Each structure stands twice: as structure tokens, then as C-alpha cells.
Amino acid sequence: MRASIVLLTIGAAGLLAVPRGFADEPWDGGRTVPVHRIPLNDCEGEGIVPCMRSAKPVSMSKTCGTCHDYAKISAGWHFNSSSGKVPAGRPGEPWVLVDGLTGTQLPLSYRGWAGTWNPAAVGMTPWDFTKQFARHMPGGDTGEPADVFSPGDSHARWTVSGKLEANCFACHNGSHAQDHSEWVRQIGRENFAWAATAASGLGEVGGMASRVKSTWTMNDGPNPDDSEYAVPPYVKYMMAQFDSKNRPVLQIERPPDQNCLNCHSVSPAHAEKKDVDADVHSRAGFKCVDCHRNNISHAIVRGYETEAADRKDASVGDFSCRGCHIEDPAKGGGRLGAPHPKHGGLPPVHFEKLSCTACHSGLMPGATPTDVRASRANRLGIHGRALWFTDAPFIQEPVFAKGSDGKIAPHRVMWPAFWARRAAGKLTPMRPDELEKSAKGILDAGHQIGTVLKAIAQLGDELGEVVFVASGKLFRANTDGEVDLDAKFTPPAGSASGFVLLKDGKLSPLVSDFDAAAAQLEPAVETRLLDLLQALAPDDSAVGAPALARGKKIYTRSDDGSLTTSDSPEARAASVWGRMVNEKFQPIVPDFAVRAVVETAGTQQSFIEEQLVAMLQALAATDKSAEFVYVGRGYVFALGKDGKLTTSSDPAAEPVFWPVGHNVRSAVASLGAKACTECHSTDAAMLFGRVVAGGPLKTKTVAVKTMVDISKLDGTYNKLFGFTFTMRPLFKMMLWGCGGLMAAVLGVGVLGGLQRFARYLGRKD
């Protein structure tokens, strides 16, 4: 009886015990990270037995959450953007919805930052947002909705994919097996609940949630009807990592820089890795988390100057530039051995008007800002067979603008580009999926050519590589089904154009020359022609049967495989490939598509004004009650009553800015360290650099702003003030000259005085 009472008492005590980390007990002073040899739990809180075929993926809330307050952690800065319950804070980098086909680069944010759109306002549900951007999210936020059956998100598949919990491993896993690229691949497969397990290296995840039926759940296990295609997600744990009690040793530590840089890298767009310097703090041995600190709340210190006031927490101010390097040590300055700069000869007004980053952070300013790529916007740091990174969105740095504190600071800038409906002067952006049907055949010029090249290439390359030549430029098919300009090869003058063969540096037609007026073609020519027509046959007959027009003849392939000849109302000197649509011959690639590919070759742009007009007309045809516009290059483009393109200004076309924090340069590389004229001259890049609106549309109607305009400074005053610095050497020479003249006059006066004094002494004697 006594033993039973003891056991019941122990059991009750165990039930009442508060897991460590939830009781908010004070830190014990230990500076080490405990060894995390712990059992893993699944989403139902059940212990994972790794050898079981039915083992489920690791759940962060049920594994890490046994000791750490998951609710507090998942409300931290990385996970709370969509909650609407936290202050927006200083503007940061927005999420950018990018679509190459439609020329979309739309800045999004749930935080309501200036120039951004709320995802919900453009029709993006939490499911849509997670699918689009979770590749560079550490889980949580929109990936962990409170209601997986929300009526406003009817196409969501949360019951299949599982929730994307806040992934503690994404930041805290110090193992070399932590693989961000694997995380991205699992997100693409909609294996949300499995992504953390796969990326951590604890197990190998197979199957794709995106392929299974919407009725499947994690408890259903394998698909008995399909073991090849619609294979549900599963995990095979790496047994060598587990002990006899099914516990792995997790390499948990303070977040290493490598993990931070997965989502927070920024580099010049066309630089080589060897030429890019690390932040001066990193070179000195600092880690990101030495300054960007947090407690269990995960309200990470962002490090900007007014953050302490914004958060009403004075200790946060210690980790801004000023807090470390300028503040008196008695007030928290000088942390981590920060040197105190003298700023000798620098007028104090600079500290009132400029942020520290204006001189010390980001790339050095030039006549125009530098194009850069950022991890989250341009999909950097994802490795595999495919190239994941994109040139769009087009981001520039540095652009000097006033921050929320009124000080001039370097910013990154991106110009929005998107299609929209306009009603009563208000714009509503359209998602790429709304535009896809109208865009086909208009905006996909490169794809149209690439599709033909790919089809003909199926015949083999014995005769040469199939390429496309137009306006003295040669294009090759790429792996994305588009075409790339071969800048190293210039077609000889007078060479064949259109779809041709390239072999040993020489161009030749797809079909050897023949006489279209002849009664019968040579057998070799006819066979080759039939092969090409067969290769170009579309899957959809509505597209039109492939054809070749030459002279006054049109050649097609009949259903029985024989060559059919018909008369053409138009005589053509050269062979032209096309399709028969409603018994009329049309070029296989429209002329406007060829012009678009030629004009945009070698540029950042992807379509031209001719396509823009056609797209606006196509959209208008789908809904005659609405007005459609395109926002890009700093303007709003629309069709006037006469059907011609018009432009206007609109706040929605203005660029979106976010401040630059890193990389911090060394003191000798700071702006103005060489001379005052780096900033104070008539052509100083910091003040008079030109910011040209970037974007997918190739047009001459492009917004251009100068730094003084963006910073809201007086350009005339700064020109004159800069001119005085240019003239200062002359002023100094004049001053030295005047000083020398005054010294000479004074010397003559002194000598004269001495002479008179000597005479006086002589008379006295």
C-alpha cells in the first residue's frame, strides 16, 4: 500500500512538473550549449522509432517544444509577419512575386511597409504564399495556419502536406548535413511536414505530396495502387545517427553564419565569388548572432539606430553602429571590443544628417547604382542540377534616401512591375495565373522559338545543331525551353536566317536548296522535308498543321505520311516555316515575336511595347467592362481611346526602398575617407547619381531620378556647395598667397622699425 502511494505521488509530481524552459527560471550562468541527445517526436507527440517503415517526420513543436516554449518562439520576428499583432518595425526587404512570362515583380509584405502590397489584397492565400516563398522561410508564419480548412483557402492541401512548423534546425543546426537546397526541394514537392527532417540530414525523404490525392493523410501510409508516380511522402531515418534508445545527437548551437546567409545573402549581380569581400565584422571573427541577438521570444535585434526607442528596450540600442562605436562605455558603448572612431576633421553636422551606414555600408556609389541579387528575391544559394537563381527582380544598391529617422542612408531599391485592373483611379494587381491564358502567344516569344528548336532537335544533330538566326544574331535553345543569345558567334553577312543548322562554324538551311517550281522534289529533299514536318507536328491540332512555304508553293504532310503541295498566293524567295490555320499560312513564329527576341537579346528586359499593346488588347477582350494597365519602369502604361499606348504617373509605380545594413566596409574604404569631394563635388555619385527604373519592359519611357531628388535635397544648393570644394585648392593658394604677402609687408615693416630703432640708439649715444 505504501509503495502504491509513493508511486502515485511520484506520478502526480511528474504530471505537475513544468518542462524546463516553460517556467522562465533564471539563467544559471553556464556558457555552454547542452548536448542535445534527445528523443524525436512526431506531430502527434508520439516518440519516433526510426527503424519503423511507418515512422513519421520530426515535429519541432513536439520535439523542441518539450523543453522550449514553442508558442513564444513561433511568435518571433521570423515567424510573425502575417499575425497582424506586432509593430511593423523599420522597413525591410519585401517578398517579391516574380514571373518571367508576364513580366511581374510585385513587392509583397504582410507588415504594411511603404510600396508593398498585402498578399491577401492580390488574392494570395496563406497556402499560396507558403508555396511561393517557403523556400526561403524558416517555417512557421503562413505555413502554420490556425485553420487548415479555412473557407477562403479552399484549394489548400494542408491535410496532405502537413503544416510547415517553425524549423528550429534551419537556424540552430550546426551539422554539415544541414541542407538548405534539400529544404527547397521538399517545399516544391509540398512535403511541408517532412521538409525539416530531410534538410537536417536525419533522414531521407521520398515521395511527393503534390502528386497524391487531396484525401490522403499522413496516417494512410503508402499508396497501394501506385509505387512510381503518386508516391506519398515517407521518411527513411539514418539509423547510424541513433543510439539504442532511438536518440540522435543533434548538433544544436548558436546559429552559424552559414545558416543566416541561406536567406540573407546579397551580392553584385555579375561579380565573381572571389571578388566579393565579407563584412568587416565577419573578417574580424564576429558571428551574425553576436550582434543580432535574441532571447526565447526570438525578437531578434535588428541593429538600426532607433530600434531601442521603437521597441522601448534600451538594451537593444547597444548593438546599433552608434551603440557599439560612439556611445559612452558607461552607457553600454564599446561592446565586443568596438573601437571608438575619432572622425578627425569631420564636422558634427554629418552625424545629424547621415546614418553611420551612409559612409560605411553597402557598395560604393557610382554614376548609377549597382545591380545586386538577394537570396530571398532572386532565389540564391539553391544548388542542384538546375539553375535556380533569377535575374528578376532587378534590385539596385546603393540609393541614398531619408529613413524614418530623417537621416540619409543607403537603400536597396526595386521598381514594381505588374499588370493591374484600374477602377476609379485605383489599381488592383493581377496574379500571373490570371494572365497566363492571355499571355500565351503574345509574351512567350522566346518560348515560341525555343519550342521549334527543341522539336527539330529530336531528329538528331548529324547535320548540325539547330539554331535561330535573325538580324545578325544567333540564338540557341536553353534547358528552360527559351532561347539564349550566343554573343560569341556573329553570323556572316548574307548567311541564312530563321531556323538553320550550325556545323563547324558554318550555317546552312534545314533543307538543302531545291527548286519549288519543279514538278517533283528529289527523294532526299522530300524525305528530309517530311521528317521536319513530322517533328513540328503539334500535340493540339487546333494549333495548325506545320508547313513550309517556298516560291509559290506550300508543303504539308498528309495524314498518310505523304507530302502534299498547294499553291500560295504569295511568292517567297526563301523558305519560311509556318502553320496552316483556317487554311491560311501563318509563320510558325510571328514577326513581332522575332522582333521581341532580337530587341531584348542581351538585356534585362523580356518584352517590348508591341507585345505590351497586344497584351492590353487581349485582356480588354476578356472583360470589356474593365480597364487594364501595366505598371513598370516607373510609369503606368495603358491604351488610350485611339488604341495607342499612353503613360501616366502613379504612387504604385514608385520604387520600393529598404535600408542597407551590410556589408560594412573598413574605415579606410568608407565614403569620404579619401577626400571631401567624394561627396561634395558637382558630380558626386552620392548626390547626383542617376537611378534609372529597371524592369522587364523594354521601352524608351523610363523614369529617372537623381539621388538629391530621392533624398529630398536642394540640387542647386548642393551643386554650388560642391563647386566650392572643387575651388578650394585655388582658395587655399590664394590664402597662402595673401598670407605670404601679408608676411612680406609685415617683414618690411619690422625691418623698417628695427632700422629706425637702431638710428634712435645711435643718436642717443
PDB file of N, CA and C in Angstrom, residues 6 67 128 133 154 190 233-234 275 300 410 477 566 572 575 584 598 686 736 748:
ATOM      1  N   VAL A   6       3.521   5.887  -2.830  1.00  0.00           N
ATOM      2  CA  VAL A   6       4.749   6.534  -3.299  1.00  0.00           C
ATOM      3  C   VAL A   6       4.723   6.679  -4.818  1.00  0.00           C
ATOM      4  N   CYS A  67      10.958  21.173 -24.209  1.00  0.00           N
ATOM      5  CA  CYS A  67      11.804  21.928 -23.282  1.00  0.00           C
ATOM      6  C   CYS A  67      11.735  23.433 -23.513  1.00  0.00           C
ATOM      7  N   ASP A 128      -1.016  29.766 -50.832  1.00  0.00           N
ATOM      8  CA  ASP A 128      -0.313  30.309 -51.997  1.00  0.00           C
ATOM      9  C   ASP A 128       1.018  30.923 -51.583  1.00  0.00           C
ATOM     10  N   PHE A 133       6.919  31.142 -51.327  1.00  0.00           N
ATOM     11  CA  PHE A 133       8.071  31.739 -50.655  1.00  0.00           C
ATOM     12  C   PHE A 133       8.695  30.905 -49.539  1.00  0.00           C
ATOM     13  N   SER A 154      -9.786  27.348 -50.165  1.00  0.00           N
ATOM     14  CA  SER A 154     -10.392  26.057 -50.488  1.00  0.00           C
ATOM     15  C   SER A 154      -9.481  25.138 -51.292  1.00  0.00           C
ATOM     16  N   GLU A 190       5.676  20.024 -51.977  1.00  0.00           N
ATOM     17  CA  GLU A 190       4.605  20.196 -50.988  1.00  0.00           C
ATOM     18  C   GLU A 190       4.765  19.241 -49.813  1.00  0.00           C
ATOM     19  N   PRO A 233       4.580  11.046 -49.418  1.00  0.00           N
ATOM     20  CA  PRO A 233       5.846  11.302 -48.715  1.00  0.00           C
ATOM     21  C   PRO A 233       6.126  10.225 -47.661  1.00  0.00           C
ATOM     22  N   TYR A 234       7.382   9.896 -47.510  1.00  0.00           N
ATOM     23  CA  TYR A 234       7.805   8.943 -46.488  1.00  0.00           C
ATOM     24  C   TYR A 234       9.226   9.308 -46.070  1.00  0.00           C
ATOM     25  N   ASP A 275      35.764  37.857 -55.847  1.00  0.00           N
ATOM     26  CA  ASP A 275      35.923  39.309 -55.824  1.00  0.00           C
ATOM     27  C   ASP A 275      35.038  39.997 -54.791  1.00  0.00           C
ATOM     28  N   ILE A 300      14.485  39.197 -32.527  1.00  0.00           N
ATOM     29  CA  ILE A 300      15.897  39.377 -32.846  1.00  0.00           C
ATOM     30  C   ILE A 300      16.248  40.850 -32.981  1.00  0.00           C
ATOM     31  N   PRO A 410      21.944  54.611 -47.076  1.00  0.00           N
ATOM     32  CA  PRO A 410      21.906  53.831 -48.328  1.00  0.00           C
ATOM     33  C   PRO A 410      20.757  52.829 -48.289  1.00  0.00           C
ATOM     34  N   ALA A 477      18.743  27.149 -78.146  1.00  0.00           N
ATOM     35  CA  ALA A 477      17.746  26.715 -77.169  1.00  0.00           C
ATOM     36  C   ALA A 477      18.426  26.481 -75.824  1.00  0.00           C
ATOM     37  N   SER A 566       0.437  22.635-102.237  1.00  0.00           N
ATOM     38  CA  SER A 566      -0.665  23.524-102.605  1.00  0.00           C
ATOM     39  C   SER A 566      -0.088  24.857-103.050  1.00  0.00           C
ATOM     40  N   ARG A 572       7.514  33.534-102.288  1.00  0.00           N
ATOM     41  CA  ARG A 572       8.568  33.741-101.294  1.00  0.00           C
ATOM     42  C   ARG A 572       9.894  33.264-101.871  1.00  0.00           C
ATOM     43  N   SER A 575      12.793  29.985 -97.955  1.00  0.00           N
ATOM     44  CA  SER A 575      11.892  29.061 -97.258  1.00  0.00           C
ATOM     45  C   SER A 575      11.411  29.692 -95.954  1.00  0.00           C
ATOM     46  N   LYS A 584      -5.097  29.016 -93.973  1.00  0.00           N
ATOM     47  CA  LYS A 584      -4.208  30.125 -94.319  1.00  0.00           C
ATOM     48  C   LYS A 584      -2.835  29.881 -93.700  1.00  0.00           C
ATOM     49  N   VAL A 598      14.839  39.616 -80.655  1.00  0.00           N
ATOM     50  CA  VAL A 598      16.023  40.334 -81.136  1.00  0.00           C
ATOM     51  C   VAL A 598      16.274  41.586 -80.306  1.00  0.00           C
ATOM     52  N   MET A 686      27.011  60.230 -54.717  1.00  0.00           N
ATOM     53  CA  MET A 686      26.084  60.139 -53.593  1.00  0.00           C
ATOM     54  C   MET A 686      24.910  61.103 -53.747  1.00  0.00           C
ATOM     55  N   TRP A 736      47.221  81.266 -49.135  1.00  0.00           N
ATOM     56  CA  TRP A 736      48.664  81.203 -48.901  1.00  0.00           C
ATOM     57  C   TRP A 736      49.362  82.414 -49.520  1.00  0.00           C
ATOM     58  N   VAL A 748      58.736  93.750 -43.949  1.00  0.00           N
ATOM     59  CA  VAL A 748      59.286  95.060 -44.321  1.00  0.00           C
ATOM     60  C   VAL A 748      59.049  96.061 -43.205  1.00  0.00           C
TER      61      VAL A 748
END
